[in-house]
Short mmCIF file of N, CA and C in Angstrom, two decimals:
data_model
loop_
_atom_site.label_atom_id
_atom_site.label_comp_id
_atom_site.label_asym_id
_atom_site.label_seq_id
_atom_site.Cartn_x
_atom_site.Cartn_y
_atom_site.Cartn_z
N UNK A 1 65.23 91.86 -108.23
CA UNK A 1 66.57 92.04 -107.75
C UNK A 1 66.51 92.92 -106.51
N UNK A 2 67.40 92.52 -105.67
CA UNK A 2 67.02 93.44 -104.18
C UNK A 2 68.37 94.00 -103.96
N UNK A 3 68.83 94.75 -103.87
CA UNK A 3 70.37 95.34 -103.16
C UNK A 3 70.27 95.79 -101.65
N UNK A 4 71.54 95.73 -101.44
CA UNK A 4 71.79 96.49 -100.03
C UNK A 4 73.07 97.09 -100.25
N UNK A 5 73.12 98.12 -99.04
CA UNK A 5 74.45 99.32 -99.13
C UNK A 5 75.14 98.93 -97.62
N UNK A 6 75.08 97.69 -97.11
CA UNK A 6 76.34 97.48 -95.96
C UNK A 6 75.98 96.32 -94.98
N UNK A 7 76.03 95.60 -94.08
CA UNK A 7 76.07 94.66 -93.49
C UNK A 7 75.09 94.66 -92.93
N UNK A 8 74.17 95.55 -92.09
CA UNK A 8 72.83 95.85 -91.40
C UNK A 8 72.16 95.31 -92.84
N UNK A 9 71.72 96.37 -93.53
CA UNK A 9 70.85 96.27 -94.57
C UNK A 9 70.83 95.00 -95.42
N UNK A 10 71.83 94.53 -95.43
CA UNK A 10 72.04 93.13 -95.92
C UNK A 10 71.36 92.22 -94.74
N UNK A 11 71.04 92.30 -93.76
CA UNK A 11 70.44 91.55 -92.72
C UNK A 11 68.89 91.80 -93.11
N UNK A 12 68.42 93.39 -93.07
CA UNK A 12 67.18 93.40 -93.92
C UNK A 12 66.89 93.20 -94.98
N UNK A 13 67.17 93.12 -95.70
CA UNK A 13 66.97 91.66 -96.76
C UNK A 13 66.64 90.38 -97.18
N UNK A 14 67.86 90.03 -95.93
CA UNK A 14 67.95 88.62 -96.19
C UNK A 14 66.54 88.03 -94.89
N UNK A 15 66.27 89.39 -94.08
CA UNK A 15 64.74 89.46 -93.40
C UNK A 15 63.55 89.15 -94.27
N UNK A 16 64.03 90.31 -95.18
CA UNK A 16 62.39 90.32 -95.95
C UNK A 16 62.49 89.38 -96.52
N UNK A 17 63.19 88.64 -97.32
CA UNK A 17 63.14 87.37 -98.14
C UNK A 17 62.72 86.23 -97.27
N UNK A 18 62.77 86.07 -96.15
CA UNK A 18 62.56 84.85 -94.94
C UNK A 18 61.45 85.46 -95.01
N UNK A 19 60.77 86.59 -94.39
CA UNK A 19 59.32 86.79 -94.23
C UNK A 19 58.25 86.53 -95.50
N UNK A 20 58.85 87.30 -96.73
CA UNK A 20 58.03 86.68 -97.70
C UNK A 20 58.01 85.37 -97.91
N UNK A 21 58.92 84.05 -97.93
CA UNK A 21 59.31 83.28 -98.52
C UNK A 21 58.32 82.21 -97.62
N UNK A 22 58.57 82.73 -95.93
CA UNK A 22 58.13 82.00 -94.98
C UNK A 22 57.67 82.20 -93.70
N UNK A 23 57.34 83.29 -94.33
CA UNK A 23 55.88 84.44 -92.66
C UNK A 23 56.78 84.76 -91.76
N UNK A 24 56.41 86.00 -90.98
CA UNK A 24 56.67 86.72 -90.29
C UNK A 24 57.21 85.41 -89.11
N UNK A 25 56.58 84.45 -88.60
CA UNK A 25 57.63 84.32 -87.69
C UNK A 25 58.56 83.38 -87.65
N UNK A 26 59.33 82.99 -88.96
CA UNK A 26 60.60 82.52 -89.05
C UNK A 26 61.53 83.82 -89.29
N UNK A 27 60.86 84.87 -89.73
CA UNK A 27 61.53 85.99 -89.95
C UNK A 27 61.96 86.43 -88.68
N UNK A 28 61.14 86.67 -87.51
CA UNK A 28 61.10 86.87 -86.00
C UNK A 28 61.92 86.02 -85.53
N UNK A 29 61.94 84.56 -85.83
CA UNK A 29 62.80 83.81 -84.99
C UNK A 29 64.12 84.01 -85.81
N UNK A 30 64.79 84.08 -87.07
CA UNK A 30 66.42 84.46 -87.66
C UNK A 30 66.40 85.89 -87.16
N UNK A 31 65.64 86.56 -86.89
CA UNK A 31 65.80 88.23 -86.41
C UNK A 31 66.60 87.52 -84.89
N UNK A 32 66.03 87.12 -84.48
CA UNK A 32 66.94 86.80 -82.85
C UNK A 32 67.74 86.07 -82.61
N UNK A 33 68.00 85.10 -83.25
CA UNK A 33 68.76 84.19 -83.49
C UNK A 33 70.21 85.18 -83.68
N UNK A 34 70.02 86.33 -84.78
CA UNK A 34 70.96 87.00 -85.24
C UNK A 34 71.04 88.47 -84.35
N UNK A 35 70.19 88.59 -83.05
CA UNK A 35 70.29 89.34 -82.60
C UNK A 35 70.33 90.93 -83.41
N UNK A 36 68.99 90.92 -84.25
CA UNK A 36 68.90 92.01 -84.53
C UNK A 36 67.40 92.01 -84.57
N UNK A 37 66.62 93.57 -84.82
CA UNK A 37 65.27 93.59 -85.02
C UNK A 37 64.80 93.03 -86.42
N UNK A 38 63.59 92.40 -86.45
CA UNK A 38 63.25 92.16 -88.08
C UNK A 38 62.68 93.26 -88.41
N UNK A 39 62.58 94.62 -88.35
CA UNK A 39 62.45 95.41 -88.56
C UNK A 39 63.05 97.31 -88.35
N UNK A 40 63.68 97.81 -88.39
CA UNK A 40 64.75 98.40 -88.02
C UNK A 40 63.95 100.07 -88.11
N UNK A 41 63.78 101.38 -87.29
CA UNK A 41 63.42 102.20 -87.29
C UNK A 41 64.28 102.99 -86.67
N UNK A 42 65.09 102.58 -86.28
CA UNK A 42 66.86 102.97 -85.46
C UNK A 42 66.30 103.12 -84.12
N UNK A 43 67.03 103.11 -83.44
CA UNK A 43 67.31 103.06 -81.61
C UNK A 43 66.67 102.29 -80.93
N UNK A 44 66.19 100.91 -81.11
CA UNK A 44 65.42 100.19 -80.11
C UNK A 44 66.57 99.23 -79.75
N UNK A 45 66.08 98.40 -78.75
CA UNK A 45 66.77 97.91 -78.16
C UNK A 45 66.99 96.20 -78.74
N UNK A 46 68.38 95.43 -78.12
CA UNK A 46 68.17 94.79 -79.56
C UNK A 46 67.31 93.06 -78.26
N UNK A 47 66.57 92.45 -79.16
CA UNK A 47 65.35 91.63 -78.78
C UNK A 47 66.37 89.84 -78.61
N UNK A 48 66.52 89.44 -77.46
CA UNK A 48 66.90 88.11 -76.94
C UNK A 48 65.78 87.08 -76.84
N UNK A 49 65.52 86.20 -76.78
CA UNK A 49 64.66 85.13 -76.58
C UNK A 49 65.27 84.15 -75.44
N UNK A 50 64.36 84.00 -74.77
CA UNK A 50 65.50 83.47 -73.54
C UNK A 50 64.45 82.03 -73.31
N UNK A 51 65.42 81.11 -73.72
CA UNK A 51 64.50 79.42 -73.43
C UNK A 51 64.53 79.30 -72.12
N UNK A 52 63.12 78.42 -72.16
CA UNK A 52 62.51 77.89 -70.96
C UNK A 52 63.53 76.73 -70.59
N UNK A 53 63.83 76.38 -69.63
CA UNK A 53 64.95 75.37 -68.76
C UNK A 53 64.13 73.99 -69.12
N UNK A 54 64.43 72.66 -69.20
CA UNK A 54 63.75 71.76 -69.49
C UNK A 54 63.10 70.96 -68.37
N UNK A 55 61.76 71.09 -68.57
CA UNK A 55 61.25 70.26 -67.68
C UNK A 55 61.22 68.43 -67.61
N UNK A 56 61.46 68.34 -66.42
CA UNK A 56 61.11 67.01 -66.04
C UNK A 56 59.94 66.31 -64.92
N UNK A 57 60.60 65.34 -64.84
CA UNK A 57 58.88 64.66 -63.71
C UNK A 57 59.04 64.54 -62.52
N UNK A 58 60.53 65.36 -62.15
CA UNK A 58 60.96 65.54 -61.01
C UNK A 58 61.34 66.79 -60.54
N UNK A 59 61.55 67.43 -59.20
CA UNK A 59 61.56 68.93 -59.20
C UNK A 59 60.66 69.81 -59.56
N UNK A 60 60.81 70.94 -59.62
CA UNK A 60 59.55 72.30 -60.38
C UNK A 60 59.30 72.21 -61.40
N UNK A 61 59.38 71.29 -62.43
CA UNK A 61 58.95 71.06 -64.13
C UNK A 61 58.00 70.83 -64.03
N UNK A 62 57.18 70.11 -63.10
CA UNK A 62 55.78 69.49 -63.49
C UNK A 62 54.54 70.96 -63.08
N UNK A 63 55.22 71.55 -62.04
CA UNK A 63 54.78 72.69 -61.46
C UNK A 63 55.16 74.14 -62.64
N UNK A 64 55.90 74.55 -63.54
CA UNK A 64 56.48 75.24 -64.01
C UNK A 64 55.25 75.35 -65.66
N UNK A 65 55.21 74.12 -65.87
CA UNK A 65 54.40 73.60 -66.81
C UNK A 65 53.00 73.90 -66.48
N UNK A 66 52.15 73.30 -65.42
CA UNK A 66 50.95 73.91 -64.50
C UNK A 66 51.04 75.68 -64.56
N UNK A 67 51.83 76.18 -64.18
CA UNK A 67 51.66 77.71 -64.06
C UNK A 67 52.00 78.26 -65.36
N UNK A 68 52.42 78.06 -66.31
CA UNK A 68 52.38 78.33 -67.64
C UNK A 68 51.05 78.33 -68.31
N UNK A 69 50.39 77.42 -67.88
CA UNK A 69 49.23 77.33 -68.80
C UNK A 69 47.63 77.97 -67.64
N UNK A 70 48.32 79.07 -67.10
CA UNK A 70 47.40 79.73 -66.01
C UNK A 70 47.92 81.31 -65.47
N UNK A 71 48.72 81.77 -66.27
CA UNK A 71 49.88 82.47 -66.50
C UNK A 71 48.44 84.11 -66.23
N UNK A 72 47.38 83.97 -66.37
CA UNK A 72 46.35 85.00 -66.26
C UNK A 72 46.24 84.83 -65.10
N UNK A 73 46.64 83.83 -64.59
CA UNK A 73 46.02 84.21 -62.70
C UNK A 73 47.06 84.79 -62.00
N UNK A 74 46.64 85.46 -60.91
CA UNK A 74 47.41 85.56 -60.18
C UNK A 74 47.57 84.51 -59.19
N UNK A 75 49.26 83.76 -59.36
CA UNK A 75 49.88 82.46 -59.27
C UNK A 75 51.00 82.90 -57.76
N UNK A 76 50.55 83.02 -56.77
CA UNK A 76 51.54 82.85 -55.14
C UNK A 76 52.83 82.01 -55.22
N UNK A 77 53.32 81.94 -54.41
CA UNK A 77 54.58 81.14 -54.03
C UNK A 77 54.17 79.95 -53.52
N UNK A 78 53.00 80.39 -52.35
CA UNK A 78 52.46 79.42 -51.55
C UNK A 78 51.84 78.38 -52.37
N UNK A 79 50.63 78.97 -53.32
CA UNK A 79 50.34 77.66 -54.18
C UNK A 79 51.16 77.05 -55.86
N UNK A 80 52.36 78.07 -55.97
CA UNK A 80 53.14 77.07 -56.81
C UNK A 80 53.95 75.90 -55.84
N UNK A 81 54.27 76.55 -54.78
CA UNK A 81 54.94 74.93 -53.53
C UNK A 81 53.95 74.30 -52.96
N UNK A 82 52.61 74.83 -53.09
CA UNK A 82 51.86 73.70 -52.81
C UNK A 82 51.31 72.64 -53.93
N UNK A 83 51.63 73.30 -55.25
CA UNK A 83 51.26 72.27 -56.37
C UNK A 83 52.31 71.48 -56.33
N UNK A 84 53.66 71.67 -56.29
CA UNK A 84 54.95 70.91 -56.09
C UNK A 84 54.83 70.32 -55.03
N UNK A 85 54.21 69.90 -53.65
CA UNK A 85 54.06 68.96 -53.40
C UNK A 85 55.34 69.72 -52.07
N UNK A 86 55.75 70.59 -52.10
CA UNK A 86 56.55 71.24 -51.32
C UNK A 86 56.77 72.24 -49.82
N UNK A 87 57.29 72.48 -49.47
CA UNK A 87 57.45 73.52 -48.02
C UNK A 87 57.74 74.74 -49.10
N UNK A 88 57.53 76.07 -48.93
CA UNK A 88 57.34 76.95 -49.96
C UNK A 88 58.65 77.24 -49.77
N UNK A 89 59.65 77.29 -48.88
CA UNK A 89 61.14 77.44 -48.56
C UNK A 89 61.63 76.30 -49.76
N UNK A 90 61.32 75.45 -49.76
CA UNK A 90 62.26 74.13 -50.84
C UNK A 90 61.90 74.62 -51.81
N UNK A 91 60.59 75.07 -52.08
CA UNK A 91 60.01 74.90 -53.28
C UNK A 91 60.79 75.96 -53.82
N UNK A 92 61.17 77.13 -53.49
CA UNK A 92 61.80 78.55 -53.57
C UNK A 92 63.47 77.98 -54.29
N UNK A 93 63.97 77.53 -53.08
CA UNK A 93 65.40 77.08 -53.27
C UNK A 93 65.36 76.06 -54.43
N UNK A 94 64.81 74.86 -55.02
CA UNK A 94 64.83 74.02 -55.90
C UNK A 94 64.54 75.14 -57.10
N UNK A 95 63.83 76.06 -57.28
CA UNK A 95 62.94 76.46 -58.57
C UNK A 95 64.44 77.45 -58.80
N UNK A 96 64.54 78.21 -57.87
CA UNK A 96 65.96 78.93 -58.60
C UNK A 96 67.52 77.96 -58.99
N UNK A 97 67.05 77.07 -57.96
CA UNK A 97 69.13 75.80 -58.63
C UNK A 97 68.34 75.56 -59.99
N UNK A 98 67.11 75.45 -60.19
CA UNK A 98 66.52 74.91 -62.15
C UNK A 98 66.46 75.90 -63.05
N UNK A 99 66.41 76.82 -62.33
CA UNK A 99 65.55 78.02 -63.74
C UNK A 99 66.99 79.35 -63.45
N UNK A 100 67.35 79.38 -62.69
CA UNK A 100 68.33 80.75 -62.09
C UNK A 100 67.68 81.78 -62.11
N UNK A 101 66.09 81.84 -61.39
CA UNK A 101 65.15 82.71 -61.24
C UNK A 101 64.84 82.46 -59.98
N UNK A 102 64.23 83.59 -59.47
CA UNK A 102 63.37 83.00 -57.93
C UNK A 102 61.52 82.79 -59.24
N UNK A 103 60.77 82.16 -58.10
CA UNK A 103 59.76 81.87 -58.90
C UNK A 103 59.08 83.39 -58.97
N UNK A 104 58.77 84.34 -58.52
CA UNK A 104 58.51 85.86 -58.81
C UNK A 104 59.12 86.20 -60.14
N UNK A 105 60.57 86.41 -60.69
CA UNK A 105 61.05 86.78 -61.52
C UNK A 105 60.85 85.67 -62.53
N UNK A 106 60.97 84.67 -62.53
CA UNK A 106 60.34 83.65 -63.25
C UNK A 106 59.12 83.58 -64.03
N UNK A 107 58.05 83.57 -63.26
CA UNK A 107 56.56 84.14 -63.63
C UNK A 107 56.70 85.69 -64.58
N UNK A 108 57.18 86.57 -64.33
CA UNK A 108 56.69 87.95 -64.39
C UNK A 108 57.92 87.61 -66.11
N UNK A 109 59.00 86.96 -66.39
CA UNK A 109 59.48 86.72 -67.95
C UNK A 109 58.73 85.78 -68.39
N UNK A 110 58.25 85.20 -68.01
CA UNK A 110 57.12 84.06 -68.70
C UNK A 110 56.07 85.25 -68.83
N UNK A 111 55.47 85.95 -68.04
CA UNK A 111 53.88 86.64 -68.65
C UNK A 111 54.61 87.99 -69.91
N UNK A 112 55.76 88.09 -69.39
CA UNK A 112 56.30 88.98 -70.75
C UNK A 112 56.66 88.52 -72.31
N UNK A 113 57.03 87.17 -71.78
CA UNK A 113 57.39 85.95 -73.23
C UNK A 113 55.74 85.71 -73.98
N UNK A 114 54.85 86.15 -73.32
CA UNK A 114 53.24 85.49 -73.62
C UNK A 114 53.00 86.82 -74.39
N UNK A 115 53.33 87.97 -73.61
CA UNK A 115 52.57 89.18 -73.82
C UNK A 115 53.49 89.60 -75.60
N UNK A 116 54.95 89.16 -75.79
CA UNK A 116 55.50 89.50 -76.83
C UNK A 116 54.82 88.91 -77.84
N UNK A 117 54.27 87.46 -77.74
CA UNK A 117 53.88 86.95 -78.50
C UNK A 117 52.12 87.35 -79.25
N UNK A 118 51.70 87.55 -78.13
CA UNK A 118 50.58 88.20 -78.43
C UNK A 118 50.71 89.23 -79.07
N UNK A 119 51.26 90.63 -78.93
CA UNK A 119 51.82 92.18 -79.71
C UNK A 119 52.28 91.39 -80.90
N UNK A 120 53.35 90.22 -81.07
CA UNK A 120 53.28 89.93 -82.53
C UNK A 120 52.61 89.58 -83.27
N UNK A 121 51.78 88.77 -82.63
CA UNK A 121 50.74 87.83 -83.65
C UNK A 121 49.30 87.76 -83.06
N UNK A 122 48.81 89.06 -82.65
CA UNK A 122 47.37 89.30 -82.89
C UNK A 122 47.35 90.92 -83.19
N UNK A 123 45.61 91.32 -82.73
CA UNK A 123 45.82 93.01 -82.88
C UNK A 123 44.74 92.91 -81.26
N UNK A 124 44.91 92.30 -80.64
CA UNK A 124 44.16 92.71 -78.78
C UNK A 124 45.03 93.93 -78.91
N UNK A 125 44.42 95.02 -78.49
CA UNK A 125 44.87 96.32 -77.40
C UNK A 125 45.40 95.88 -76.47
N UNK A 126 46.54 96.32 -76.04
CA UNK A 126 47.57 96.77 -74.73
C UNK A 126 46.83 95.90 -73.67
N UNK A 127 45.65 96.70 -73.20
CA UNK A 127 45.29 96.45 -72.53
C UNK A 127 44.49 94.92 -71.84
N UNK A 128 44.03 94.20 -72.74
CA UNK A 128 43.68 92.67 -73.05
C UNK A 128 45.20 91.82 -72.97
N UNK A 129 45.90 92.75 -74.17
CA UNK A 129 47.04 91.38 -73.68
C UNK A 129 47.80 91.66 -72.63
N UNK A 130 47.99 93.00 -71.69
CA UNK A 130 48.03 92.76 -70.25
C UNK A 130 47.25 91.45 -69.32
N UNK A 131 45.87 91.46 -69.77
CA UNK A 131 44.98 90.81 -69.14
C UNK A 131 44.72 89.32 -69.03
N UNK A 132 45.30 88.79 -70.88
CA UNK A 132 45.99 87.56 -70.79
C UNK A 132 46.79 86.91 -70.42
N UNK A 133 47.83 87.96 -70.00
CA UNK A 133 49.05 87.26 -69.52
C UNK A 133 48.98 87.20 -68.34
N UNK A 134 48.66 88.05 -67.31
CA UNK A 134 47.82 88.01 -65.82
C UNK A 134 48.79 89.25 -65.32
N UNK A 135 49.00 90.30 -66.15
CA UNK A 135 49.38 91.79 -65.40
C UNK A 135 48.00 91.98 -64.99
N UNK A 136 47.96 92.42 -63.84
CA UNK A 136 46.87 93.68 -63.46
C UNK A 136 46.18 94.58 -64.48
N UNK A 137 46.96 95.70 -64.81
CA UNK A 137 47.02 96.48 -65.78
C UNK A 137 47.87 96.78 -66.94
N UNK A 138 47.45 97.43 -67.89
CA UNK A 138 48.20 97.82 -68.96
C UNK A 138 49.20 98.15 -68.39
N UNK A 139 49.58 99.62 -67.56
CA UNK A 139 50.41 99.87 -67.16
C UNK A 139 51.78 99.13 -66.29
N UNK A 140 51.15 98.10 -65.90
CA UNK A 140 52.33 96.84 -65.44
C UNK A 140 52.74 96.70 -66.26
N UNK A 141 51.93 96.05 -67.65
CA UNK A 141 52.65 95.59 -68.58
C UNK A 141 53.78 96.33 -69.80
N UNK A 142 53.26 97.62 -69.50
CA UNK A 142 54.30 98.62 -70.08
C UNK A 142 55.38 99.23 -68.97
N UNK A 143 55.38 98.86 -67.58
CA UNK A 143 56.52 99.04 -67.02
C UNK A 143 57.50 97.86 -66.85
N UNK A 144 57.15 96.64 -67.14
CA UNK A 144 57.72 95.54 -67.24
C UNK A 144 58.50 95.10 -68.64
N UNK A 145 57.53 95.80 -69.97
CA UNK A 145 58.52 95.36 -70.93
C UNK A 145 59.34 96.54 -71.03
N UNK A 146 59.20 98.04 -70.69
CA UNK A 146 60.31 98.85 -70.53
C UNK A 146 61.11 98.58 -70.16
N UNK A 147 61.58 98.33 -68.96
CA UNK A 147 62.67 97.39 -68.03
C UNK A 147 63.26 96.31 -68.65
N UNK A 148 62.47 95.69 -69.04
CA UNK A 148 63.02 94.38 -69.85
C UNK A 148 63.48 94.40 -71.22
N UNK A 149 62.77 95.30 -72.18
CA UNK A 149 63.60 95.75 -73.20
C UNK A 149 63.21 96.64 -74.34
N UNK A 150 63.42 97.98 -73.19
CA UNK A 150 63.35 99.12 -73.21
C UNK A 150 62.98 100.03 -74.54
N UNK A 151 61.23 98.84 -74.44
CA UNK A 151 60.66 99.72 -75.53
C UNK A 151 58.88 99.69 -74.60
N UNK A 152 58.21 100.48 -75.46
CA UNK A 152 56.35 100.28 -74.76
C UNK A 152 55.93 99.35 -75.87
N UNK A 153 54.67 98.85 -75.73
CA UNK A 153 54.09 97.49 -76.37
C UNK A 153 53.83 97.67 -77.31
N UNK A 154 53.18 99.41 -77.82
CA UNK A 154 53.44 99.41 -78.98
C UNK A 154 54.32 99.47 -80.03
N UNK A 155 55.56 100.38 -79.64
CA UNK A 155 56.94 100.00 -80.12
C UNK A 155 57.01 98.48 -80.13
N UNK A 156 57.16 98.20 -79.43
CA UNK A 156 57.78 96.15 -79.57
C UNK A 156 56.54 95.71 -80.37
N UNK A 157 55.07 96.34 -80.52
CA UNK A 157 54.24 95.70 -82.16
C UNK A 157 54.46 96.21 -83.41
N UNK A 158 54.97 97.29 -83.18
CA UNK A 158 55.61 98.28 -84.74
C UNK A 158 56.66 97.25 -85.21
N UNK A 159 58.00 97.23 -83.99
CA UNK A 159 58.72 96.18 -84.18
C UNK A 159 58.63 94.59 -85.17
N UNK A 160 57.87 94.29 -84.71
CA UNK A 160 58.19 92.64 -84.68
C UNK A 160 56.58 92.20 -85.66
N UNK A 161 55.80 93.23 -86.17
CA UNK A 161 54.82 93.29 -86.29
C UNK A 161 54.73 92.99 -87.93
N UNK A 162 54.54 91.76 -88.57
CA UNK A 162 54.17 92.20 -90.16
C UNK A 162 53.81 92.94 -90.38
N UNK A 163 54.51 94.16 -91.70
CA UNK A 163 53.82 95.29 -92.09
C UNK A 163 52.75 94.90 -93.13
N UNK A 164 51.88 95.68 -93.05
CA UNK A 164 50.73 95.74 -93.58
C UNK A 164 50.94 95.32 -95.22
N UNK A 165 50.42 94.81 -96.18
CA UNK A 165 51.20 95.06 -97.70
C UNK A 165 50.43 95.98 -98.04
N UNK A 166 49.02 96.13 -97.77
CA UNK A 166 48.23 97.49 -98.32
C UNK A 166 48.79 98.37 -98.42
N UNK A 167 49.61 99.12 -96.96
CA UNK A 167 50.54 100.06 -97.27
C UNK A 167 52.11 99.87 -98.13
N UNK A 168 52.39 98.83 -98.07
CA UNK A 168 53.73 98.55 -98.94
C UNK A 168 53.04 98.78 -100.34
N UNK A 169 52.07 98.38 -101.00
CA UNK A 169 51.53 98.10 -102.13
C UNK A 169 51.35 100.28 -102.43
N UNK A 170 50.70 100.85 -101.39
CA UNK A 170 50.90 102.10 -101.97
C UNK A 170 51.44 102.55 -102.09
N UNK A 171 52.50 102.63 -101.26
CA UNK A 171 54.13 103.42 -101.88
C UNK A 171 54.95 103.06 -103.38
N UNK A 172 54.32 101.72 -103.64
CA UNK A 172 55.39 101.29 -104.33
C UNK A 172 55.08 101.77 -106.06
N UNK A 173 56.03 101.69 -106.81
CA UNK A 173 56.03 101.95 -107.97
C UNK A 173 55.75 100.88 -108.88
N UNK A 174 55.07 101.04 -109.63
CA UNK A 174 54.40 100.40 -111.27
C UNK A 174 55.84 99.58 -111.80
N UNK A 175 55.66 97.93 -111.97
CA UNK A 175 56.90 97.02 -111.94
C UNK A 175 56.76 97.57 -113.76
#
């Protein structure tokens, strides 16, 4: 039997029951869906998921798709409009009427959408999953998800992070 004492806590609940029932990241995805943390330690900031625009076989989709799956390099203007087949001026103006990004701000929430995913669902150090996603340094990557949502990488893995049961299993009391 599980109780709760008010409308939050009733959200953690009905968390932990999704996570046990069906892993941490359906729990992660109804945590955002409902715009709250799946895990609650008070004052963080609350976690959005922001979809990718749909690609097609026309415009920056075919190009958008290409730099996604290269997201560790460092990816120019010049050669995302030259993979598009483009003048880097069109290529600029088309990629923001699709995405409502310039391709700079575009790239840099895509290597942050990679880097969240990684802090959830591995244990790489800071510093590696900077390196996967194609920050420079750790420190990019902790001034970028500050800004963006205004926690450091380890906060946003405490967050969003299955807790351990080893430690749940020691606190807990004899059923």
């Amino acid at each position: 039997m599980l109780t709760s004492a008010g409308a939050a806590s009733g959200f953690d609940v009905c968390l932990h029951l999704l996570r046990q029932d069906h892993g941490t990241e359906v729990a992660n995805q109804a945590a955002r869906f409902c715009v709250v943390p799946p895990y609650r330690d008070g004052g963080q900031a609350q976690y959005i998921e922001r979809p990718l625009p749909p690609t097609g076989a026309t415009g920056t989709g075919p190009t958008r798709d290409w730099a996604l799956r290269r997201l560790e390099l460092p990816l120019s203007l010049d050669e995302l409009a030259a993979h598009a087949a483009m003048s880097t001026r069109t290529f600029a103006r088309r990629f923001k009427e699709e995405t409502g990004l310039s391709p700079g701000r575009w790239l840099t929430s895509q290597r942050l959408r990679r880097a969240r995913h990684l802090l959830e669902s591995s244990d790489l150090p800071v510093e590696r999953v900077a390196h996967e996603v194609g920050f420079a340094t750790a420190t990019s990557l902790r001034r970028h998800l500050a800004a963006d949502a205004g926690v450091a990488p380890s906060a946003y893995r405490r967050t969003f992070r299955a807790p351990d049961p080893a430690a749940d299993d020691a606190g807990s009391l004899p059923a």
